[in-house]
PDB file of C-alpha atoms in Angstrom:
ATOM      1  CA  GLN A 505     -12.346  -7.726  -4.658  1.00 74.00           C
ATOM      2  CA  GLN A 506      -9.843  -4.961  -5.529  1.00 84.00           C
ATOM      3  CA  PRO A 507     -11.073  -1.658  -7.326  1.00 91.00           C
ATOM      4  CA  VAL A 508     -10.268  -1.464 -11.154  1.00 93.00           C
ATOM      5  CA  GLN A 509      -8.318   1.616 -12.579  1.00 95.00           C
ATOM      6  CA  SER A 510      -8.251   3.395 -15.820  1.00 96.00           C
ATOM      7  CA  PRO A 511      -6.427   3.416 -18.452  1.00 96.00           C
ATOM      8  CA  GLN A 512      -3.538   0.834 -17.323  1.00 95.00           C
ATOM      9  CA  ALA A 513      -0.959   2.728 -18.605  1.00 96.00           C
ATOM     10  CA  VAL A 514      -0.757   6.225 -20.198  1.00 96.00           C
ATOM     11  CA  ILE A 515       2.413   7.882 -22.383  1.00 97.00           C
ATOM     12  CA  LEU A 516       1.970  11.367 -21.709  1.00 95.00           C
ATOM     13  CA  ARG A 517       4.647  14.763 -23.025  1.00 96.00           C
ATOM     14  CA  GLU A 518       5.814  17.125 -20.320  1.00 96.00           C
ATOM     15  CA  GLY A 519       3.033  19.620 -20.095  1.00 95.00           C
ATOM     16  CA  GLU A 520       0.227  17.691 -21.176  1.00 96.00           C
ATOM     17  CA  ASP A 521      -2.532  16.970 -18.531  1.00 96.00           C
ATOM     18  CA  ALA A 522      -4.396  13.498 -17.325  1.00 96.00           C
ATOM     19  CA  VAL A 523      -7.030  11.451 -15.642  1.00 97.00           C
ATOM     20  CA  ILE A 524      -7.095   8.481 -13.593  1.00 97.00           C
ATOM     21  CA  ASN A 525      -9.937   6.648 -12.828  1.00 97.00           C
ATOM     22  CA  CYS A 526     -10.634   4.347 -10.209  1.00 95.00           C
ATOM     23  CA  SER A 527     -14.052   2.482  -9.955  1.00 94.00           C
ATOM     24  CA  SER A 528     -15.341   0.106  -6.959  1.00 89.00           C
ATOM     25  CA  SER A 529     -17.707  -2.414  -6.712  1.00 87.00           C
ATOM     26  CA  LYS A 530     -17.831  -1.940  -2.791  1.00 81.00           C
ATOM     27  CA  ALA A 531     -19.024   1.196  -1.032  1.00 77.00           C
ATOM     28  CA  LEU A 532     -16.272   3.562  -0.710  1.00 76.00           C
ATOM     29  CA  TYR A 533     -15.870   5.266   2.588  1.00 77.00           C
ATOM     30  CA  SER A 534     -12.606   6.820   1.776  1.00 84.00           C
ATOM     31  CA  VAL A 535      -9.882   6.971  -1.022  1.00 89.00           C
ATOM     32  CA  HIS A 536      -6.293   6.990  -0.950  1.00 90.00           C
ATOM     33  CA  TRP A 537      -4.181   7.849  -3.917  1.00 92.00           C
ATOM     34  CA  TYR A 538      -0.611   6.854  -3.903  1.00 92.00           C
ATOM     35  CA  ARG A 539       2.312   7.235  -6.088  1.00 93.00           C
ATOM     36  CA  GLN A 540       4.794   4.124  -6.305  1.00 92.00           C
ATOM     37  CA  LYS A 541       8.278   4.617  -8.551  1.00 92.00           C
ATOM     38  CA  HIS A 542       9.901   1.578  -9.536  1.00 87.00           C
ATOM     39  CA  GLY A 543      11.641  -0.014  -6.963  1.00 84.00           C
ATOM     40  CA  GLU A 544      10.376   2.271  -4.274  1.00 87.00           C
ATOM     41  CA  ALA A 545       7.377   2.271  -1.821  1.00 86.00           C
ATOM     42  CA  PRO A 546       4.244   3.742  -2.158  1.00 88.00           C
ATOM     43  CA  VAL A 547       4.024   7.091  -1.469  1.00 89.00           C
ATOM     44  CA  PHE A 548       0.752   9.072  -0.395  1.00 86.00           C
ATOM     45  CA  LEU A 549      -0.453  11.576  -2.561  1.00 89.00           C
ATOM     46  CA  MET A 550      -3.896  12.652  -0.784  1.00 87.00           C
ATOM     47  CA  ILE A 551      -7.146  11.275   1.069  1.00 86.00           C
ATOM     48  CA  LEU A 552     -10.950  11.869   0.156  1.00 87.00           C
ATOM     49  CA  LEU A 553     -12.738  11.186   2.910  1.00 80.00           C
ATOM     50  CA  LYS A 554     -16.396  12.062   2.115  1.00 69.00           C
ATOM     51  CA  GLY A 555     -18.667  12.210  -1.594  1.00 61.00           C
ATOM     52  CA  GLY A 556     -18.042  14.803  -3.623  1.00 59.00           C
ATOM     53  CA  GLU A 557     -14.671  16.038  -1.686  1.00 64.00           C
ATOM     54  CA  GLN A 558     -12.217  17.464  -3.878  1.00 63.00           C
ATOM     55  CA  LYS A 559      -8.379  17.990  -3.062  1.00 65.00           C
ATOM     56  CA  GLY A 560      -5.705  19.276  -4.172  1.00 66.00           C
ATOM     57  CA  HIS A 561      -1.687  18.764  -4.156  1.00 66.00           C
ATOM     58  CA  GLU A 562       0.210  20.875  -6.108  1.00 71.00           C
ATOM     59  CA  LYS A 563      -0.858  20.479  -9.545  1.00 87.00           C
ATOM     60  CA  ILE A 564      -2.283  16.921  -8.755  1.00 91.00           C
ATOM     61  CA  SER A 565      -5.898  16.913  -7.553  1.00 91.00           C
ATOM     62  CA  ALA A 566      -8.615  14.280  -6.854  1.00 91.00           C
ATOM     63  CA  SER A 567     -12.424  14.303  -6.949  1.00 89.00           C
ATOM     64  CA  PHE A 568     -14.476  11.393  -5.034  1.00 89.00           C
ATOM     65  CA  ASN A 569     -18.065  10.588  -6.063  1.00 87.00           C
ATOM     66  CA  GLU A 570     -19.151   8.281  -3.231  1.00 83.00           C
ATOM     67  CA  LYS A 571     -22.668   7.639  -5.190  1.00 84.00           C
ATOM     68  CA  LYS A 572     -20.839   5.858  -8.372  1.00 87.00           C
ATOM     69  CA  GLN A 573     -18.553   4.500  -5.877  1.00 88.00           C
ATOM     70  CA  GLN A 574     -15.564   6.149  -8.000  1.00 91.00           C
ATOM     71  CA  SER A 575     -12.801   8.899  -7.888  1.00 92.00           C
ATOM     72  CA  SER A 576     -10.545  10.419 -10.393  1.00 94.00           C
ATOM     73  CA  LEU A 577      -7.026  12.048  -9.841  1.00 95.00           C
ATOM     74  CA  TYR A 578      -6.073  14.538 -11.984  1.00 94.00           C
ATOM     75  CA  LEU A 579      -2.774  15.600 -13.078  1.00 95.00           C
ATOM     76  CA  THR A 580      -1.929  19.000 -14.533  1.00 93.00           C
ATOM     77  CA  ALA A 581       0.708  20.411 -16.618  1.00 93.00           C
ATOM     78  CA  SER A 582       2.367  17.160 -15.972  1.00 93.00           C
ATOM     79  CA  GLN A 583       6.364  16.973 -15.125  1.00 93.00           C
ATOM     80  CA  LEU A 584       8.909  13.918 -15.345  1.00 95.00           C
ATOM     81  CA  SER A 585       8.864  13.510 -12.204  1.00 93.00           C
ATOM     82  CA  TYR A 586       5.622  12.423 -12.016  1.00 95.00           C
ATOM     83  CA  SER A 587       5.991   9.114 -13.829  1.00 96.00           C
ATOM     84  CA  GLY A 588       5.512   6.300 -11.715  1.00 96.00           C
ATOM     85  CA  THR A 589       2.334   3.834 -10.858  1.00 94.00           C
ATOM     86  CA  TYR A 590      -0.737   5.241  -9.511  1.00 95.00           C
ATOM     87  CA  PHE A 591      -3.003   3.194  -6.778  1.00 93.00           C
ATOM     88  CA  CYS A 592      -5.930   4.056  -5.653  1.00 93.00           C
ATOM     89  CA  GLY A 593      -7.040   2.423  -2.294  1.00 89.00           C
ATOM     90  CA  ALA A 594      -9.990   2.199  -0.817  1.00 85.00           C
ATOM     91  CA  SER A 595     -10.071   2.034   2.841  1.00 77.00           C
ATOM     92  CA  THR A 596     -12.343  -0.330   4.560  1.00 72.00           C
ATOM     93  CA  ALA A 597     -12.948  -1.245   8.073  1.00 70.00           C
ATOM     94  CA  ILE A 598     -12.015  -5.336   8.973  1.00 69.00           C
ATOM     95  CA  ARG A 599     -12.910  -7.038  12.116  1.00 69.00           C
ATOM     96  CA  GLY A 600     -10.544  -9.864  13.285  1.00 65.00           C
ATOM     97  CA  ARG A 601     -11.296 -12.543  15.096  1.00 65.00           C
ATOM     98  CA  VAL A 602      -8.711 -11.076  17.825  1.00 63.00           C
ATOM     99  CA  THR A 603      -7.867  -7.429  16.908  1.00 60.00           C
ATOM    100  CA  GLY A 604     -11.237  -5.884  16.507  1.00 66.00           C
ATOM    101  CA  THR A 605     -11.975  -3.477  14.447  1.00 68.00           C
ATOM    102  CA  ALA A 606      -8.998  -2.162  12.224  1.00 70.00           C
ATOM    103  CA  SER A 607      -8.720  -0.514   8.868  1.00 71.00           C
ATOM    104  CA  LYS A 608      -7.246  -1.660   5.487  1.00 73.00           C
ATOM    105  CA  LEU A 609      -6.344  -0.742   2.234  1.00 77.00           C
ATOM    106  CA  THR A 610      -7.128  -2.606  -1.162  1.00 84.00           C
ATOM    107  CA  PHE A 611      -5.213  -0.891  -3.809  1.00 87.00           C
ATOM    108  CA  GLY A 612      -6.065  -0.648  -6.821  1.00 90.00           C
ATOM    109  CA  THR A 613      -4.960  -2.479  -9.956  1.00 90.00           C
ATOM    110  CA  GLY A 614      -3.001   0.512 -10.860  1.00 92.00           C
ATOM    111  CA  THR A 615      -2.069   2.949 -13.620  1.00 95.00           C
ATOM    112  CA  ARG A 616       1.300   3.276 -14.991  1.00 95.00           C
ATOM    113  CA  LEU A 617       1.966   6.833 -15.967  1.00 97.00           C
ATOM    114  CA  GLN A 618       4.759   7.789 -18.172  1.00 97.00           C
ATOM    115  CA  VAL A 619       6.188  11.603 -18.860  1.00 96.00           C
ATOM    116  CA  THR A 620       8.229  12.650 -21.638  1.00 95.00           C
ATOM    117  CA  LEU A 621      10.241  15.292 -22.883  1.00 92.00           C
TER     118      LEU A 621
ATOM    119  CA  ASN B 907      12.635  10.544  12.610  1.00 70.00           C
ATOM    120  CA  ALA B 908      13.625   7.535  10.405  1.00 76.00           C
ATOM    121  CA  GLY B 909       9.733   6.986   9.883  1.00 89.00           C
ATOM    122  CA  VAL B 910       9.216   2.688   8.970  1.00 93.00           C
ATOM    123  CA  THR B 911      12.327   0.818   8.284  1.00 94.00           C
ATOM    124  CA  GLN B 912      12.530  -2.581   6.869  1.00 96.00           C
ATOM    125  CA  THR B 913      15.734  -5.240   6.659  1.00 96.00           C
ATOM    126  CA  PRO B 914      17.215  -6.679   4.536  1.00 96.00           C
ATOM    127  CA  LYS B 915      16.340  -4.919   1.190  1.00 94.00           C
ATOM    128  CA  PHE B 916      17.128  -7.886  -0.462  1.00 95.00           C
ATOM    129  CA  ARG B 917      17.529 -11.843   0.111  1.00 96.00           C
ATOM    130  CA  ILE B 918      17.821 -14.751  -1.930  1.00 97.00           C
ATOM    131  CA  LEU B 919      16.294 -17.800  -0.605  1.00 96.00           C
ATOM    132  CA  LYS B 920      16.388 -21.678  -1.243  1.00 96.00           C
ATOM    133  CA  ILE B 921      13.180 -23.372  -1.413  1.00 97.00           C
ATOM    134  CA  GLY B 922      12.986 -24.706   2.258  1.00 96.00           C
ATOM    135  CA  GLN B 923      14.814 -21.973   4.250  1.00 96.00           C
ATOM    136  CA  SER B 924      13.073 -19.907   6.696  1.00 96.00           C
ATOM    137  CA  MET B 925      14.040 -16.156   7.057  1.00 96.00           C
ATOM    138  CA  THR B 926      12.403 -12.944   8.951  1.00 97.00           C
ATOM    139  CA  LEU B 927      11.967  -9.623   7.356  1.00 97.00           C
ATOM    140  CA  GLN B 928      12.579  -6.907   9.884  1.00 97.00           C
ATOM    141  CA  CYS B 929      10.352  -4.186  10.230  1.00 97.00           C
ATOM    142  CA  THR B 930      10.692  -0.761  12.525  1.00 97.00           C
ATOM    143  CA  GLN B 931       8.640   2.438  13.109  1.00 95.00           C
ATOM    144  CA  ASP B 932       9.505   5.073  15.261  1.00 93.00           C
ATOM    145  CA  MET B 933       6.476   7.144  15.250  1.00 90.00           C
ATOM    146  CA  ASN B 934       4.823   5.577  18.126  1.00 89.00           C
ATOM    147  CA  HIS B 935       1.885   3.730  15.747  1.00 89.00           C
ATOM    148  CA  ASN B 936      -0.333   1.457  17.253  1.00 87.00           C
ATOM    149  CA  TYR B 937      -1.558  -0.345  13.951  1.00 89.00           C
ATOM    150  CA  MET B 938       1.382  -2.006  11.833  1.00 92.00           C
ATOM    151  CA  TYR B 939       0.526  -4.110   8.508  1.00 92.00           C
ATOM    152  CA  TRP B 940       2.743  -6.398   6.205  1.00 95.00           C
ATOM    153  CA  TYR B 941       2.100  -6.619   2.731  1.00 94.00           C
ATOM    154  CA  ARG B 942       2.872  -8.350  -0.508  1.00 94.00           C
ATOM    155  CA  GLN B 943       3.191  -6.675  -3.978  1.00 91.00           C
ATOM    156  CA  ASP B 944       3.477  -8.946  -6.884  1.00 89.00           C
ATOM    157  CA  PRO B 945       5.358  -7.839 -10.273  1.00 82.00           C
ATOM    158  CA  GLY B 946       3.033  -5.393 -12.309  1.00 76.00           C
ATOM    159  CA  MET B 947       0.329  -6.092  -9.054  1.00 80.00           C
ATOM    160  CA  GLY B 948      -1.497  -3.979  -5.993  1.00 80.00           C
ATOM    161  CA  LEU B 949      -0.521  -4.830  -2.719  1.00 86.00           C
ATOM    162  CA  LYS B 950      -2.286  -7.481  -0.825  1.00 89.00           C
ATOM    163  CA  LEU B 951      -2.588  -7.551   3.029  1.00 89.00           C
ATOM    164  CA  ILE B 952      -0.709 -10.626   4.771  1.00 94.00           C
ATOM    165  CA  TYR B 953      -0.892  -9.809   8.730  1.00 93.00           C
ATOM    166  CA  TYR B 954      -1.690  -6.694  10.662  1.00 90.00           C
ATOM    167  CA  SER B 955      -1.443  -5.888  14.462  1.00 90.00           C
ATOM    168  CA  VAL B 956      -3.538  -3.099  16.304  1.00 85.00           C
ATOM    169  CA  GLY B 957      -0.802  -3.029  19.341  1.00 87.00           C
ATOM    170  CA  ALA B 958       2.053  -4.852  21.134  1.00 90.00           C
ATOM    171  CA  GLY B 959       0.894  -8.373  21.696  1.00 90.00           C
ATOM    172  CA  ILE B 960      -2.058  -8.522  19.433  1.00 88.00           C
ATOM    173  CA  THR B 961      -1.934  -9.900  15.510  1.00 91.00           C
ATOM    174  CA  ASP B 962      -4.228 -10.837  13.010  1.00 89.00           C
ATOM    175  CA  LYS B 963      -4.622 -12.617   9.964  1.00 89.00           C
ATOM    176  CA  GLY B 964      -5.188 -10.265   6.460  1.00 88.00           C
ATOM    177  CA  GLU B 965      -5.829 -11.265   2.978  1.00 86.00           C
ATOM    178  CA  VAL B 966      -3.075 -14.302   2.295  1.00 93.00           C
ATOM    179  CA  PRO B 967      -1.480 -15.144   5.545  1.00 95.00           C
ATOM    180  CA  ASN B 968      -0.752 -19.040   4.665  1.00 95.00           C
ATOM    181  CA  GLY B 969       3.325 -19.416   4.879  1.00 95.00           C
ATOM    182  CA  TYR B 970       4.078 -16.597   7.081  1.00 97.00           C
ATOM    183  CA  ASN B 971       3.964 -15.859  10.466  1.00 97.00           C
ATOM    184  CA  VAL B 972       4.158 -12.389  12.890  1.00 97.00           C
ATOM    185  CA  SER B 973       4.591 -11.240  16.034  1.00 94.00           C
ATOM    186  CA  ARG B 974       4.532  -8.043  18.240  1.00 95.00           C
ATOM    187  CA  SER B 975       6.229  -7.812  20.981  1.00 95.00           C
ATOM    188  CA  THR B 976       6.984  -4.493  21.264  1.00 95.00           C
ATOM    189  CA  THR B 977       5.262  -1.191  19.414  1.00 93.00           C
ATOM    190  CA  GLU B 978       8.068  -0.421  17.720  1.00 95.00           C
ATOM    191  CA  ASP B 979       8.570  -4.101  16.143  1.00 97.00           C
ATOM    192  CA  PHE B 980       6.666  -6.178  13.964  1.00 97.00           C
ATOM    193  CA  PRO B 981       8.573  -9.045  12.214  1.00 98.00           C
ATOM    194  CA  LEU B 982       7.430 -11.047   9.389  1.00 98.00           C
ATOM    195  CA  ARG B 983       8.730 -14.650   9.680  1.00 97.00           C
ATOM    196  CA  LEU B 984       8.639 -16.950   6.728  1.00 95.00           C
ATOM    197  CA  GLU B 985       9.088 -20.907   7.744  1.00 89.00           C
ATOM    198  CA  LEU B 986       9.630 -23.103   4.540  1.00 93.00           C
ATOM    199  CA  ALA B 987      10.093 -20.469   1.877  1.00 95.00           C
ATOM    200  CA  ALA B 988       8.472 -21.445  -1.512  1.00 96.00           C
ATOM    201  CA  PRO B 989       8.622 -19.755  -5.082  1.00 95.00           C
ATOM    202  CA  SER B 990       5.225 -18.261  -4.963  1.00 95.00           C
ATOM    203  CA  GLN B 991       6.811 -16.361  -1.814  1.00 96.00           C
ATOM    204  CA  THR B 992       8.686 -14.358  -4.525  1.00 96.00           C
ATOM    205  CA  SER B 993       7.660 -10.859  -4.124  1.00 96.00           C
ATOM    206  CA  VAL B 994       8.425  -7.625  -2.665  1.00 94.00           C
ATOM    207  CA  TYR B 995       7.275  -7.402   0.765  1.00 96.00           C
ATOM    208  CA  PHE B 996       6.568  -3.968   2.970  1.00 95.00           C
ATOM    209  CA  CYS B 997       5.787  -2.998   6.163  1.00 96.00           C
ATOM    210  CA  ALA B 998       3.298  -0.181   7.111  1.00 93.00           C
ATOM    211  CA  SER B 999       2.182   1.855  10.379  1.00 91.00           C
ATOM    212  CA  VAL B1000      -0.805   3.879  11.210  1.00 85.00           C
ATOM    213  CA  THR B1001      -1.472   6.225  13.810  1.00 75.00           C
ATOM    214  CA  ARG B1002      -5.184   4.833  15.020  1.00 68.00           C
ATOM    215  CA  GLY B1003      -5.821   2.273  11.995  1.00 60.00           C
ATOM    216  CA  ARG B1004      -9.031   4.045  11.210  1.00 64.00           C
ATOM    217  CA  VAL B1005     -10.313   4.365   7.554  1.00 59.00           C
ATOM    218  CA  ALA B1006      -9.112   7.665   7.675  1.00 62.00           C
ATOM    219  CA  ASP B1007      -5.710   7.258   8.455  1.00 72.00           C
ATOM    220  CA  THR B1008      -2.746   7.434   6.397  1.00 77.00           C
ATOM    221  CA  GLN B1009      -0.707   4.436   6.357  1.00 81.00           C
ATOM    222  CA  TYR B1010       3.376   5.000   5.733  1.00 88.00           C
ATOM    223  CA  PHE B1011       5.076   2.459   3.908  1.00 91.00           C
ATOM    224  CA  GLY B1012       8.831   1.139   4.828  1.00 93.00           C
ATOM    225  CA  PRO B1013      10.942   0.834   1.824  1.00 91.00           C
ATOM    226  CA  GLY B1014      10.773  -2.921   1.184  1.00 94.00           C
ATOM    227  CA  THR B1015      12.416  -6.198   0.818  1.00 96.00           C
ATOM    228  CA  ARG B1016      12.799  -7.821  -2.311  1.00 95.00           C
ATOM    229  CA  LEU B1017      12.456 -11.548  -1.792  1.00 96.00           C
ATOM    230  CA  THR B1018      13.480 -14.131  -4.347  1.00 96.00           C
ATOM    231  CA  VAL B1019      13.080 -18.143  -3.487  1.00 96.00           C
ATOM    232  CA  LEU B1020      14.796 -20.055  -5.733  1.00 95.00           C
TER     233      LEU B1020
END
């Protein structure tokens, strides 16, 4: 079951802040955040590896609450370049019939962010 | 480094036709993945590989086949194309395949089956 993100969509004016939430019904061992622009591949933003961890990437930061199985992405002073769809990814171990243990990413439902002038 | 490359970028198939989507990475990554992304949705894992000669099924493998003869290449084969396979296909690679490892994505192949 994929993580659920909220809100589904948000429109911001340049310079405004936004928070995107990611909630999982399964235990989260790590959370990956990606941004995907229309017609392009997802681009890695950051990974959070343990509960309570917060990370920053320019004006984009994230937190991870392992107990609540939630992560939040914070965008401050948004820029036009922040527009796109944001996905959280829950990384879990998978055991294949042949391959043994590997990891796989289950992407969240996505949040479409549009920044306007 | 070119990273992860995919060809073709776009393709239109007729129902029942076959094709191979190519994926190559030059980062010497052992783990490679194929995902599909339907319009407005997240990515779903089709197949993955942990090294040359070793592949396994993901969440949605039906209608697809893969092979991994070299570390660099991980082609995805569609044998009998169906409209339900209309999607954007992304290949990704990871260094070691652990939960903490970042997945690097190729630019994608947009496939339409009519």
